[in-house]
Coordinates of C-alpha atoms and ligand atoms in Angstrom, one line a residue:
X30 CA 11.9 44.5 190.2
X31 CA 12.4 42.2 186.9
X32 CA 15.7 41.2 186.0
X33 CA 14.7 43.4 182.6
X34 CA 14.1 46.4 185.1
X35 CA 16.8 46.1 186.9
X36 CA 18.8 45.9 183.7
X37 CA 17.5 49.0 182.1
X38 CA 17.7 51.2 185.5
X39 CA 21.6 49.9 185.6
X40 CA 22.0 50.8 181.6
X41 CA 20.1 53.8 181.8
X42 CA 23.7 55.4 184.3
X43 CA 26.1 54.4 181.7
X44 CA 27.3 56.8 179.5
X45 CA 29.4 56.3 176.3
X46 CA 32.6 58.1 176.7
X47 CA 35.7 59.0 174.0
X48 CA 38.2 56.9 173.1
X49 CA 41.3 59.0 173.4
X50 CA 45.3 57.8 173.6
X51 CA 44.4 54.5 173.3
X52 CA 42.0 54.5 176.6
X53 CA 38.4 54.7 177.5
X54 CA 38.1 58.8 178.8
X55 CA 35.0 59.8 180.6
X56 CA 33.6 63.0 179.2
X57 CA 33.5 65.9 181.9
X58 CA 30.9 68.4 180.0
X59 CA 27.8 67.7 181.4
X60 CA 26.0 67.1 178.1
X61 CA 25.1 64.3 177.2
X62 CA 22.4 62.6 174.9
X63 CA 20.0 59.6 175.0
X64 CA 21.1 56.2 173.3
X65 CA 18.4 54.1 172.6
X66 CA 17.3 50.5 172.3
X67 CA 14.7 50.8 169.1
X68 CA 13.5 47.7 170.1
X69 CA 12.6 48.4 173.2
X70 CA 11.7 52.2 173.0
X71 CA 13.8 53.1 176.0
X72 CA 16.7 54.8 176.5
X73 CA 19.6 52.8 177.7
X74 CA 22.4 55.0 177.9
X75 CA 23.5 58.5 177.7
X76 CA 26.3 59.5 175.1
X77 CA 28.8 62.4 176.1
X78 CA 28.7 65.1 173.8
X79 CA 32.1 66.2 173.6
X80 CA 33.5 70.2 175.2
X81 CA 35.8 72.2 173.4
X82 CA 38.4 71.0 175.5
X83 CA 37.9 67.3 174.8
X84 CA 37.6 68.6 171.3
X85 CA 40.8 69.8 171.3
X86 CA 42.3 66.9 173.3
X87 CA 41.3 64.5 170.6
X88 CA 43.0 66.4 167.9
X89 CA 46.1 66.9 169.9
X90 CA 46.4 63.0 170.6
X91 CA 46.2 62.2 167.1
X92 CA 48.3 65.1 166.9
X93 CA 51.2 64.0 169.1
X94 CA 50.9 60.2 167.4
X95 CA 51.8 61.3 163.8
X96 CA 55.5 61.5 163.9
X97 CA 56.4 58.2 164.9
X98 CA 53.2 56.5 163.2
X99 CA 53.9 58.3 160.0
X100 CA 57.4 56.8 160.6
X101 CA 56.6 53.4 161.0
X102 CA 57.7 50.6 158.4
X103 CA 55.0 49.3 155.9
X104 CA 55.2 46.1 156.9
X105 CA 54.8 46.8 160.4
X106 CA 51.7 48.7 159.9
X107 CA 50.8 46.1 158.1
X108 CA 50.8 43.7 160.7
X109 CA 48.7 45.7 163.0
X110 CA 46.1 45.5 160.6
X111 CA 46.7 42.2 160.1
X112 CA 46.2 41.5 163.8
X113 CA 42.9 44.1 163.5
X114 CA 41.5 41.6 160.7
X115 CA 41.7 38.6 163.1
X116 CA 40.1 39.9 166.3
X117 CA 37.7 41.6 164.5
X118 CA 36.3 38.2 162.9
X119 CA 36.9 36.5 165.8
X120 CA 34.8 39.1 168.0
X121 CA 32.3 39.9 165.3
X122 CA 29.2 38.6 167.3
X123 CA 30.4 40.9 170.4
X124 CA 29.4 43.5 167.4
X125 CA 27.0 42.5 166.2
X126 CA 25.1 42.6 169.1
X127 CA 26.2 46.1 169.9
X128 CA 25.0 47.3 166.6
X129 CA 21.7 46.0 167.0
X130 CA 20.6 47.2 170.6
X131 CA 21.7 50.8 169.1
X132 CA 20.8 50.8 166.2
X133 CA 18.0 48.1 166.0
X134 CA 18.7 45.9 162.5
X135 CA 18.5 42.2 162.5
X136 CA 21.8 40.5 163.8
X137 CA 22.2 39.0 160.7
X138 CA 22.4 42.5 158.7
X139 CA 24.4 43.7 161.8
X140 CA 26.9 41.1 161.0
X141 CA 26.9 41.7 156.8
X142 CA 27.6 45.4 157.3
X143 CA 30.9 44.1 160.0
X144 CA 31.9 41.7 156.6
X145 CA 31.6 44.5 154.3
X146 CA 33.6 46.7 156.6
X147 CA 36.1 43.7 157.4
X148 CA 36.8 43.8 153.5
X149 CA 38.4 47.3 153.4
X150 CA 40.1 45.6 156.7
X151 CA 41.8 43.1 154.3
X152 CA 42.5 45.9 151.6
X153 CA 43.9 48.0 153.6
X154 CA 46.8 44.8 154.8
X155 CA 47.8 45.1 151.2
X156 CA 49.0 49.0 151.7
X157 CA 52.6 48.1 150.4
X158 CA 51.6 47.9 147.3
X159 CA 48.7 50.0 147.3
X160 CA 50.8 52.9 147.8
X161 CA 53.5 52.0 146.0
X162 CA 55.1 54.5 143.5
X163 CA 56.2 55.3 140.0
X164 CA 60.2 55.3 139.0
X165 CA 61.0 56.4 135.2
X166 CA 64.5 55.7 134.8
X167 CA 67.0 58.1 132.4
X168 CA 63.7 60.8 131.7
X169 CA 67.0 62.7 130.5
X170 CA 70.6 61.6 130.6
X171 CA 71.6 61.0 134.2
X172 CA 68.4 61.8 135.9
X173 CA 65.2 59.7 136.9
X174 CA 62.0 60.4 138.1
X175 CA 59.5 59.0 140.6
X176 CA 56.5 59.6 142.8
X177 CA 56.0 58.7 146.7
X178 CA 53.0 58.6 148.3
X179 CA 53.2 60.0 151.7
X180 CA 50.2 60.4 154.5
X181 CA 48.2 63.6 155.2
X182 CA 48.4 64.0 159.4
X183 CA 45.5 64.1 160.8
X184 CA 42.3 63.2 159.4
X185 CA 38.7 63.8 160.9
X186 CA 35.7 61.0 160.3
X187 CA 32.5 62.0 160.7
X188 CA 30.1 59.0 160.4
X189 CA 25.8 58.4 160.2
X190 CA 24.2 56.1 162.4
X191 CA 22.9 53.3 159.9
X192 CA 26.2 51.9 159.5
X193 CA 27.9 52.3 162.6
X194 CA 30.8 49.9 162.2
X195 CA 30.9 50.1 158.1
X196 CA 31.1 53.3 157.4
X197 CA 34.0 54.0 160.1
X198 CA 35.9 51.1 158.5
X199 CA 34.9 52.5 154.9
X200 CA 38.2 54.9 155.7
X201 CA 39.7 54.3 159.3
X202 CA 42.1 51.2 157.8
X203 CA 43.4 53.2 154.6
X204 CA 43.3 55.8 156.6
X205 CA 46.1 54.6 159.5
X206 CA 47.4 51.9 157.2
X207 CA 48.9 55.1 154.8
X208 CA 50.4 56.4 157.7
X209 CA 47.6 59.0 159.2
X210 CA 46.4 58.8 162.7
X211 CA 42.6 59.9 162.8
X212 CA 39.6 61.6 164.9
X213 CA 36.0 59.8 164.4
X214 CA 33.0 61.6 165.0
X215 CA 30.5 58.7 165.3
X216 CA 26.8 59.5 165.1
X217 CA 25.5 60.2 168.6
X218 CA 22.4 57.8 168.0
X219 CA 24.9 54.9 168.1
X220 CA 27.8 54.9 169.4
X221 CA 29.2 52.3 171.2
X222 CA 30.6 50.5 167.6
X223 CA 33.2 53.0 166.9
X224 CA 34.6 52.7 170.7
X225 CA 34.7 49.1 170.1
X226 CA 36.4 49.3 167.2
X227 CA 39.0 51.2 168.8
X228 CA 39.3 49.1 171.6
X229 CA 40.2 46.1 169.7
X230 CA 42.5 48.3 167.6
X231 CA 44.4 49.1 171.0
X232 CA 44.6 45.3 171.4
X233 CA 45.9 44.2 167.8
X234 CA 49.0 46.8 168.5
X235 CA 48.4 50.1 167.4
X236 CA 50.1 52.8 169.3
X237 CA 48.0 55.0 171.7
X238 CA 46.3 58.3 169.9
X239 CA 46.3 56.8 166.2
X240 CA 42.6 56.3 166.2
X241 CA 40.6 58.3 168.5
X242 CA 37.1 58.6 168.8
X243 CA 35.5 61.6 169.8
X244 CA 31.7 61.4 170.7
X245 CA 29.4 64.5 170.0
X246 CA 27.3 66.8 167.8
X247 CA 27.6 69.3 166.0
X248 CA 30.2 71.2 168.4
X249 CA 32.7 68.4 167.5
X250 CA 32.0 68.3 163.7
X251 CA 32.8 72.1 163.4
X252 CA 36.0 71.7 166.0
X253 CA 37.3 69.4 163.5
X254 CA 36.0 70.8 160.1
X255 CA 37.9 74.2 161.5
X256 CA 41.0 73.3 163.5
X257 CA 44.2 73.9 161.7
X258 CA 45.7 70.9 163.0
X259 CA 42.7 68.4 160.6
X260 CA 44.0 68.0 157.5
X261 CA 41.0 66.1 156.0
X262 CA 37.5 64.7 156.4
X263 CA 35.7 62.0 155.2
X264 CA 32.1 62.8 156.1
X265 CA 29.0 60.5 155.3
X266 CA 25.4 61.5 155.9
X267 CA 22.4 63.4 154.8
X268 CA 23.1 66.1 152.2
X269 CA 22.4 69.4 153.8
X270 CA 24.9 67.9 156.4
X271 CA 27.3 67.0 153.7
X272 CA 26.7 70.4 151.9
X273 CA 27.6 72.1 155.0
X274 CA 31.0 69.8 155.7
X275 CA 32.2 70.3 152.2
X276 CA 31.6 73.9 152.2
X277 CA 33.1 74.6 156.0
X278 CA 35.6 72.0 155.4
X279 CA 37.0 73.3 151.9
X280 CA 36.8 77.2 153.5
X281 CA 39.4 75.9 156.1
X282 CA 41.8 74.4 153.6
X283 CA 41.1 70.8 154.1
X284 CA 40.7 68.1 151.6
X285 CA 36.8 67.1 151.9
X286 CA 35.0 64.1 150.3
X287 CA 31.5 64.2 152.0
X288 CA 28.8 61.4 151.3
X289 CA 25.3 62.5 150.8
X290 CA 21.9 61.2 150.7
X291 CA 20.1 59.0 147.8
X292 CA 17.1 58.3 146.3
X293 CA 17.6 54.6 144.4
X294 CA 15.4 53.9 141.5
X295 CA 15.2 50.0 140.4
X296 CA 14.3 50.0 136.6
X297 CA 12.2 47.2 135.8
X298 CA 11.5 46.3 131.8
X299 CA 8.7 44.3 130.3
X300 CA 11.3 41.7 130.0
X301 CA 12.6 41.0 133.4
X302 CA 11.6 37.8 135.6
X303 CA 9.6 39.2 137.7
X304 CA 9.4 36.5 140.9
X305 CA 13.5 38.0 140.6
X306 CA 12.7 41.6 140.6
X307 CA 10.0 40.7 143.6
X308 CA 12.5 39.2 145.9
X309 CA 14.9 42.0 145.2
X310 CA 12.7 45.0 145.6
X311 CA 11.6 43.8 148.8
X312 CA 15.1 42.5 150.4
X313 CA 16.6 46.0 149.0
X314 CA 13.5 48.2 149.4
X315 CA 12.8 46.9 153.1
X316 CA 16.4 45.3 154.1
X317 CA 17.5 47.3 157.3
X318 CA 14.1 48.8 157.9
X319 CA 15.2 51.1 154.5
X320 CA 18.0 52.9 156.8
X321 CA 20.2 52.1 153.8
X322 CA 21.8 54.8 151.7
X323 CA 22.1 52.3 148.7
X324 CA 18.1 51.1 149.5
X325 CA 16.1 51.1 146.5
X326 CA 12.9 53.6 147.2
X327 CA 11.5 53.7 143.8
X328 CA 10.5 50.7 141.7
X329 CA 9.9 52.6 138.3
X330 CA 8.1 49.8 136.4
X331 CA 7.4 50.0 132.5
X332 CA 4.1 49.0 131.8
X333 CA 2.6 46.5 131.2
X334 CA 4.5 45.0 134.8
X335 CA 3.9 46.9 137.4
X336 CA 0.4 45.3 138.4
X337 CA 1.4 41.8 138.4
X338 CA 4.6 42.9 140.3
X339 CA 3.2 44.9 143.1
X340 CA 1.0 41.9 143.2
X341 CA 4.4 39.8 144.0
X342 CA 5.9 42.3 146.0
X343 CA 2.5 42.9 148.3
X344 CA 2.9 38.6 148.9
X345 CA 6.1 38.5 150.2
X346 CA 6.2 41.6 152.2
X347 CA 3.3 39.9 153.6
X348 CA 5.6 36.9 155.0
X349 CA 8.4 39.1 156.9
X350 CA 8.5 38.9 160.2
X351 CA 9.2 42.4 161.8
X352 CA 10.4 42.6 165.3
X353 CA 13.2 42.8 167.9
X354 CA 16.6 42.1 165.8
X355 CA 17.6 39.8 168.6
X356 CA 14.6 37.5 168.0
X357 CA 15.7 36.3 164.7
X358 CA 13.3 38.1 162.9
X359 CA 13.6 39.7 159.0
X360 CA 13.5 43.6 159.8
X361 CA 13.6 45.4 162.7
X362 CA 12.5 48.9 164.1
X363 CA 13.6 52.3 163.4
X364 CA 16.4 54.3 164.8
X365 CA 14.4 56.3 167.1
X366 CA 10.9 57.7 167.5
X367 CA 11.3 61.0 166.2
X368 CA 12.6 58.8 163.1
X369 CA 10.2 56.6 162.5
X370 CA 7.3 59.5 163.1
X371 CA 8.8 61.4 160.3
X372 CA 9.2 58.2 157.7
X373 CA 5.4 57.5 158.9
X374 CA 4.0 60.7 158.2
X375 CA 5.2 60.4 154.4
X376 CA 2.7 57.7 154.4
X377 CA 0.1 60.2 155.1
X378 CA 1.3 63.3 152.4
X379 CA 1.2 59.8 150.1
X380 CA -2.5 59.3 151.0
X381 CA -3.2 62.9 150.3
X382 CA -1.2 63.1 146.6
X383 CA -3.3 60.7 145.5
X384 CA -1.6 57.4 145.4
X385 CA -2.2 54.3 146.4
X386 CA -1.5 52.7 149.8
X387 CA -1.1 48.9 149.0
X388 CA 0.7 47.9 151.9
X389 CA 0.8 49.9 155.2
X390 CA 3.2 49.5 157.6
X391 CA 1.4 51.6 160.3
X392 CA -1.0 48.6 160.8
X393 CA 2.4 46.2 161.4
X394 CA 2.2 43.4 164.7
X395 CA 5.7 43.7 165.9
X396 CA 7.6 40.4 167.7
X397 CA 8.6 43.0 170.0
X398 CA 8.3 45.3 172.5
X399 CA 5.2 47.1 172.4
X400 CA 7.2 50.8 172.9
X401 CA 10.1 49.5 170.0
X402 CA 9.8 52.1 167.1
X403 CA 7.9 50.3 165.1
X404 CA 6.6 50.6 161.2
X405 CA 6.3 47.9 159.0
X406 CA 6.9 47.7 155.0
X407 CA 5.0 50.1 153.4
X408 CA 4.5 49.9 149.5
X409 CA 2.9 53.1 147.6
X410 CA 1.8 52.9 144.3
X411 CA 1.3 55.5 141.6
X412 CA 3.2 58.0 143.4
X413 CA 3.0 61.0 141.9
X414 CA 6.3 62.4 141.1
X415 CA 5.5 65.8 142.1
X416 CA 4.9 64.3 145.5
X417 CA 7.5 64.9 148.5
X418 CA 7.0 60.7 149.1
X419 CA 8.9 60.9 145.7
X420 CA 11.3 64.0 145.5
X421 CA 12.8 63.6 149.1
X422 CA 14.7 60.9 151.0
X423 CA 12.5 58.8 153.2
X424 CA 15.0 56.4 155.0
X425 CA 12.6 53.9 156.4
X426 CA 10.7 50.9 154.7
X427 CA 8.4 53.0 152.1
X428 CA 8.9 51.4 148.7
X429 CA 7.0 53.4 145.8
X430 CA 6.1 52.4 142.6
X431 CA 6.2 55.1 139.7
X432 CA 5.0 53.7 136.7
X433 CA 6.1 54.5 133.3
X434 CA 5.5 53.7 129.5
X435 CA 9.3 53.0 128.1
X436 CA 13.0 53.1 129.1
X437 CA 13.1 56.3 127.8
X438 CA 10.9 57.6 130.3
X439 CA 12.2 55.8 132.7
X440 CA 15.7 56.8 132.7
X441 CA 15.0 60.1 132.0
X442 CA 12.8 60.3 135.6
X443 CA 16.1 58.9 136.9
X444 CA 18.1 61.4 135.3
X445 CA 16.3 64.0 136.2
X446 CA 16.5 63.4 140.2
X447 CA 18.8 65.7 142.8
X448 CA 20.7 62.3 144.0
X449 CA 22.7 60.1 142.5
X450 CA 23.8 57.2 144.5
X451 CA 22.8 53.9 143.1
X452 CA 20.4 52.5 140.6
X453 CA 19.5 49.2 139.3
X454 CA 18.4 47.7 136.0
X455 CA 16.2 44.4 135.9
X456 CA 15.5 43.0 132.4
X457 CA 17.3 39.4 130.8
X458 CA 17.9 42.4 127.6
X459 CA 22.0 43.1 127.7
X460 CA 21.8 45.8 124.9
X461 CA 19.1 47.7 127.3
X462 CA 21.3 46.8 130.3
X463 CA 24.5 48.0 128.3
X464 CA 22.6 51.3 126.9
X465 CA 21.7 51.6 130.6
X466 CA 25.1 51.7 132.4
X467 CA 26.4 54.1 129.7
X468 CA 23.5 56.9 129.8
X469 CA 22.2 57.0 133.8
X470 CA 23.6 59.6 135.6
X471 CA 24.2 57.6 139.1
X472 CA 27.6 57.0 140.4
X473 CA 26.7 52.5 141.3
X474 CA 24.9 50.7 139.3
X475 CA 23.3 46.7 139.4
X476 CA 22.4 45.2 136.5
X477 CA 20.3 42.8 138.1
X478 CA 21.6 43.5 141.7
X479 CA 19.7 45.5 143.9
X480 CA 22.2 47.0 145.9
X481 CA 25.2 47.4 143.9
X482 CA 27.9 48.3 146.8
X483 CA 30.9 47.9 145.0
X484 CA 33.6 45.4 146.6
X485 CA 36.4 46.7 148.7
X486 CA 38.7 47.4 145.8
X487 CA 36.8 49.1 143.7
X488 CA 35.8 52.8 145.2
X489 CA 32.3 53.8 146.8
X490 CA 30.0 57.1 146.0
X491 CA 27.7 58.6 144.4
X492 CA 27.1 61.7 141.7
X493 CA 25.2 65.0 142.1
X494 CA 23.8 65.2 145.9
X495 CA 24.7 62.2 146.9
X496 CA 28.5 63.3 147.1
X497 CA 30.5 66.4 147.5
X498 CA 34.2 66.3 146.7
X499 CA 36.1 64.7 144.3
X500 CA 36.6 61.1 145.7
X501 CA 34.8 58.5 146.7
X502 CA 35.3 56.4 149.4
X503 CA 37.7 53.3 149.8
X504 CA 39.4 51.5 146.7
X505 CA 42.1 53.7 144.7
X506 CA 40.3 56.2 145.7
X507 CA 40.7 55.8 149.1
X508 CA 44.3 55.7 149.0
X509 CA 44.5 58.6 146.9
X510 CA 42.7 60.7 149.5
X511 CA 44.6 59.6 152.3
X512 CA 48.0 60.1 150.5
X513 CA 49.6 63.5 149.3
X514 CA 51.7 62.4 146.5
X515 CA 55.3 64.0 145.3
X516 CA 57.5 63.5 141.9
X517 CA 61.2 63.4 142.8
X518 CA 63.3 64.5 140.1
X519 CA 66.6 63.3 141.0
X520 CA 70.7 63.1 139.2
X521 CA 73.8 61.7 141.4
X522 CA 76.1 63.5 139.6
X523 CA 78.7 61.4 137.7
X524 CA 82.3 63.1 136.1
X525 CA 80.2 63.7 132.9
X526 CA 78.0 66.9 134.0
X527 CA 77.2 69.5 131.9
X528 CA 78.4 72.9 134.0
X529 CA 76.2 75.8 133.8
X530 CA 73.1 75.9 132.0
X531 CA 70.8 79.1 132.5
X532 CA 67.7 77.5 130.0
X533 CA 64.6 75.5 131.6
X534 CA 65.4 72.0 132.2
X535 CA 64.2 69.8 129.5
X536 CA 64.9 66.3 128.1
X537 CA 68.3 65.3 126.5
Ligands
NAD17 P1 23.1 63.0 159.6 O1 23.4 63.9 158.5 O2 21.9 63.5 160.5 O3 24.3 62.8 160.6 C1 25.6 62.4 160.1 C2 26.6 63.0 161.0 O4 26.6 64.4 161.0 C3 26.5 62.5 162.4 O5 27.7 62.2 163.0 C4 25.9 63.7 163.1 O6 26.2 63.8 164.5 C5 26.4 64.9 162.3 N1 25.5 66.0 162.3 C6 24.2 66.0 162.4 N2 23.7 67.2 162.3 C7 24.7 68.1 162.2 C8 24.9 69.5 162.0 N3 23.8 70.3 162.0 N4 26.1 70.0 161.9 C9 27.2 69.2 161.9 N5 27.1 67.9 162.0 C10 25.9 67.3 162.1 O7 22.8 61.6 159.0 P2 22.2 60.3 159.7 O8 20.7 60.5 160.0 O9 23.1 59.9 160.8 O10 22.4 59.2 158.6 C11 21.4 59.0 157.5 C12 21.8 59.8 156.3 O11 23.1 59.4 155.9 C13 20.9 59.5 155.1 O12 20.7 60.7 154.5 C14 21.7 58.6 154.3 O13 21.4 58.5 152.9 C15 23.1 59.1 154.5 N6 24.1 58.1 154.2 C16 24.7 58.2 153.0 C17 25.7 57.2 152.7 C18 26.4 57.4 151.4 O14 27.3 56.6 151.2 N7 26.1 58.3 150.5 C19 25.9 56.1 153.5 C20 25.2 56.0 154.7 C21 24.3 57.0 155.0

C-alpha cells in the first residue's frame, strides 16, 4: 500500500463531529455525509449530520452561556477577540490548508478569504465603541434621554461552502463580541473550517458554549430556524435556500437577514483600457474556480470592444495553470462532482442557444489528480439572453459575453436581472462611472474593480434575490442586527418636581 493509500483508507474513518461547550463532541446519529478532496476525487471523511437531540443540545449550550457572556465587561470581551485576532494570523496556514483539501481553491485564495474574514476579526475588537449609545441631556427640564444597545441571545449561522472560514467570520465576531453566544450551521461539503475556528476560539479565552458549531443538513437548519430559544439567523447561500430561511425564519418570530445568489455583470465602455478589463475579467470571472458569489459571470461589452477583448481574455485564460490548490497552481477544481457536472452541462444548453464556445474548459489538462473535479475556464460569447447560461447562476468558471450597442442597453440588461449582488463599471469616463453608481440597481459596486467586497467597516449584501431581510452583513449593519436597541427616558427627581400631571408627557 502507498503512503497516499494508506492515508486516504485512515481519512476515509474520520468523521467531522460538533463543536459543542467548548469541546470536540462525536455525533451519535448514524448519518453522516461524504467530505471530499476536489482535487483528488475521493472522499476523505464523513461529516455527522446532526439528530434532533444534538440539535437541541447545541441550542441549549449557547443557551445556558448567555447569562454570564451577555454579562461580561466590554473590554473583556474585547480581549478575547483580541487574543482570537492573534492566533488566527499566526495559524492561518493550518487553514488554509484545511480550506483547500475541502473545498479545493488555491492556498493562496484560501488564505485571502482567512484576511478578509480576519478584518471583521479586527472590527469586531473595536465593539466599545461600535455599540456605544446616544445621551441627549435636559430633552425637558430635569430629564435626559439615551439609547443602549444590548445583545439578542442566541443567534443561529447558517453558512455555504465557498467561503468556509469568511463567511462564518462575516457575523460570528459581532456576533459574540455584542454579547450573543451563537449556533453555526456550516455547509456539510466543508466543514472542518468552522470547527477550527472554534477551537482556537476555546484557546484565545472564550467561555465554553458561546460559539458552537453544529454540523448537518437541512434537519439542523429548520431546528434552528424554528426553536423558540434562536432569536436570529444570518443565513448565506443560494436563493431558493435563502427564500425559504427568510420565510421560515420570519414565521417563527426571528430577526432574518438571508444572503442569496448573484449573477455579476462587468460593464465595459468603448473607452476603457482594455489589457485592464482583460486581467480583471479573468481573475474575477475564473478566480476560485467561479465559486464566488461576488464572481463576475457576464462581461456585457458595448461594441465596438467586445472582439478585441475576448481576443485578450481567450490569451490569458490560455496561461492559467489549473490544478491541485496545493501545487501552487492559479485555479483549482470544483466542489464536488455533482457540481462541476451541473456547471459543465451549461456549456452544452450554451452550444445549443446558439452562442459561441471560445474557450472550453471541458478540454482542460489538470496538474492534478486524474479523478479531481476538474473543468477549466470556459468563455461563451454571444450568449443569448434568453438562454439559462444567462438567466441562472452558474457558480463555476463560465464567463459570458453579452454584447450590447450603448450604456443604455447595457444597464438596462443589468437592471432588468432577478439578482442584485455586485456589478462593475470599466471605462477611464467619471461622468459614465458617476451616472452608473447612481442608476444600477445592485447593492456593491467597482468602478474599475472587479469584485467590489466592501472592507470590513462598511456593510456587505446585495438587492432583489441576492438578499432577503433588511440588513446586510458586517459593518453598522452588523451591529445593528446583532443588537436590540432601547431609549431610556430617565428624571432623578430634585425638590423642584412638578406633582401631578394627568396630560401626555411632552417637552418643557
Ligand atoms: P446552499 O444554498 O446549497 O447551502 C447553503 C446552506 O444551506 C448550507 O449550510 C446547506 O447545508 C443549507 N441547505 C442546503 N439545502 C437546504 C435545504 N433544502 N433546506 C435548508 N437548508 C439547506 O448554497 P451553497 O451551494 O453551499 O453555496 C453557494 C451559493 O451561495 C451560491 O448560490 C452563492 O451565490 C451563494 N453565496 C452567496 C453569498 C452572498 O453574500 N450573497 C456569499 C456566498 C455564497
Amino acid at each position: 500500500m502507498t503512503t497516499t493509500e494508506q492515508t486516504t483508507t485512515e481519512q476515509t474513518t474520520t468523521t467531522v463531529g460538533h463543536w459543542i461547550d467548548g469541546a470536540r463532541v462525536a455525533s451519535t446519529s448514524g448519518n453522516t455525509a461524504p467530505v471530499f478532496d476536489p482535487a483528488l476525487g475521493v472522499a476523505t471523511k464523513q461529516v455527522a449530520l446532526a439528530s434532533e437531540g444534538e440539535i437541541q443540545a447545541a441550542i441549549a449550550s449557547a443557551k445556558a452561556a448567555f447569562p454570564a457572556w451577555s454579562n461580561l465587561s466590554l473590554s473583556k470581551r474585547q480581549q478575547i477577540l483580541f487574543a482570537f485576532r492573534e492566533i488566527l494570523n499566526r495559524d492561518k496556514a493550518e487553514l488554509a490548508e484545511i480550506i483547500t483539501s475541502e473545498h479545493g481553491k488555491v492556498i493562496d485564495d484560501a488564505l485571502g478569504e482567512i484576511a478578509r474574514g480576519q478584518e471583521v476579526v479586527e472590527l469586531a475588537t473595536n465593539i466599545p465603541s461600535l455599540m456605544k449609545g446616544e445621551f441627549s441631556d435636559q430633552v425637558s427640564t430635569g430629564i435626559d434621554v439615551y439609547s443602549i444597545r444590548q445583545p439578542l441571545g442566541v443567534v443561529g449561522i447558517i453558512s455555504p461552502f465557498n467561503f468556509p472560514a469568511m463567511v462564518p467570520l462575516w457575523f460570528l465576531p459581532i456576533a459574540i463580541a455584542a454579547g450573543n453566544t451563537v449556533v453555526l450551521k456550516p455547509s456539510e461539503k466543508d466543514p472542518s473550517a468552522a470547527i477550527w475556528l472554534a477551537s482556537k476560539f476555546t484557546e484565545a479565552g472564550l467561555p465554553d458554549g458561546v460559539f458552537n458549531v453544529l454540523n448537518g443538513d437541512k434537519l439542523s437548519v429548520d431546528g434552528l430556524l424554528t426553536s423558540p430559544d434562536v432569536e436570529s439567523i444570518s443565513f448565506v447561500g443560494s436563493t431558493p435556500i435563502a427564500q425559504y430561511v427568510y420565510e421560515t425564519g420570519t414565521k417563527h418570530g426571528k430577526r432574518v437577514q438571508a444572503l442569496g445568489g448573484a449573477k455579476n455583470h462587468m460593464l465595459v465602455l468603448p473607452d476603457a483600457d482594455l489589457d485592464l478589463v482583460a486581467d480583471n475579467a479573468v481573475n474575477a470571472g475564473f478566480g476560485s474556480a467561479g465559486e464566488r458569489c461576488m464572481a463576475i459571470s457576464v462581461v456585457v461589452a458595448v461594441e465596438p470592444v467586445a472582439d478585441e477583448l475576448i481576443e485578450k481574455i481567450t490569451e490569458r485564460a490560455a496561461t492559467l495553470r489549473i490544478g491541485d490548490g496545493r501545487r501552487g497552481c492559479d485555479m483549482g477544481p470544483l466542489v464536488t462532482k455533482q457540481h462541476r457536472d451541473k456547471v459543465a452541462s451549461y456549456i452544452e444548453v450554451a452550444e445549443q442557444d446558439g452562442a459561441v464556445v471560445v474557450v472550453d474548459g471541458r478540454t482542460v489538462r489538470p496538474d492534478g489528480d486524474e479523478n479531481g473535479f476538474w473543468l477549466g475556464p470556459t468563455l461563451i460569447d454571444k450568449v443569448p439572453t434568453t438562454s439559462r447560461v444567462y438567466t441562472e447562476e452558474i457558480f463555476g468558471p463560465v464567463l459570458s459575453v453579452v454584447r450590447v450597442q450603448s450604456y443604455e442597453e447595457g444597464l438596462e440588461l443589468i437592471n432588468s436581472g432577478a439578482f442584485g449582488n455586485g456589478t462593475a463599471i470599466f471605462t477611464n469616463d467619471g461622468g459614465a462611472a458617476r451616472r452608473f453608481q447612481r442608476d444600477v440597481q445592485v447593492g456593491m459596486i467597482g468602478i474599475n474593480v472587479p469584485i467590489p467586497v466592501p472592507v470590513a467597516y462598511y456593510s456587505f449584501g446585495g438587492w432583489k434575490n441576492s438578499l432577503f431581510g433588511d440588513h446586510k452583513a458586517y459593518g453598522t449593519d452588523g451591529v445593528s442586527f446583532f443588537t436590540r436597541q432601547k431609549a431610556v427616558t430617565s428624571r432623578w427627581l430634585d425638590p423642584s418636581h412638578g406633582g401631578i400631571n394627568l396630560g401626555f408627557p411632552s417637552n418643557g
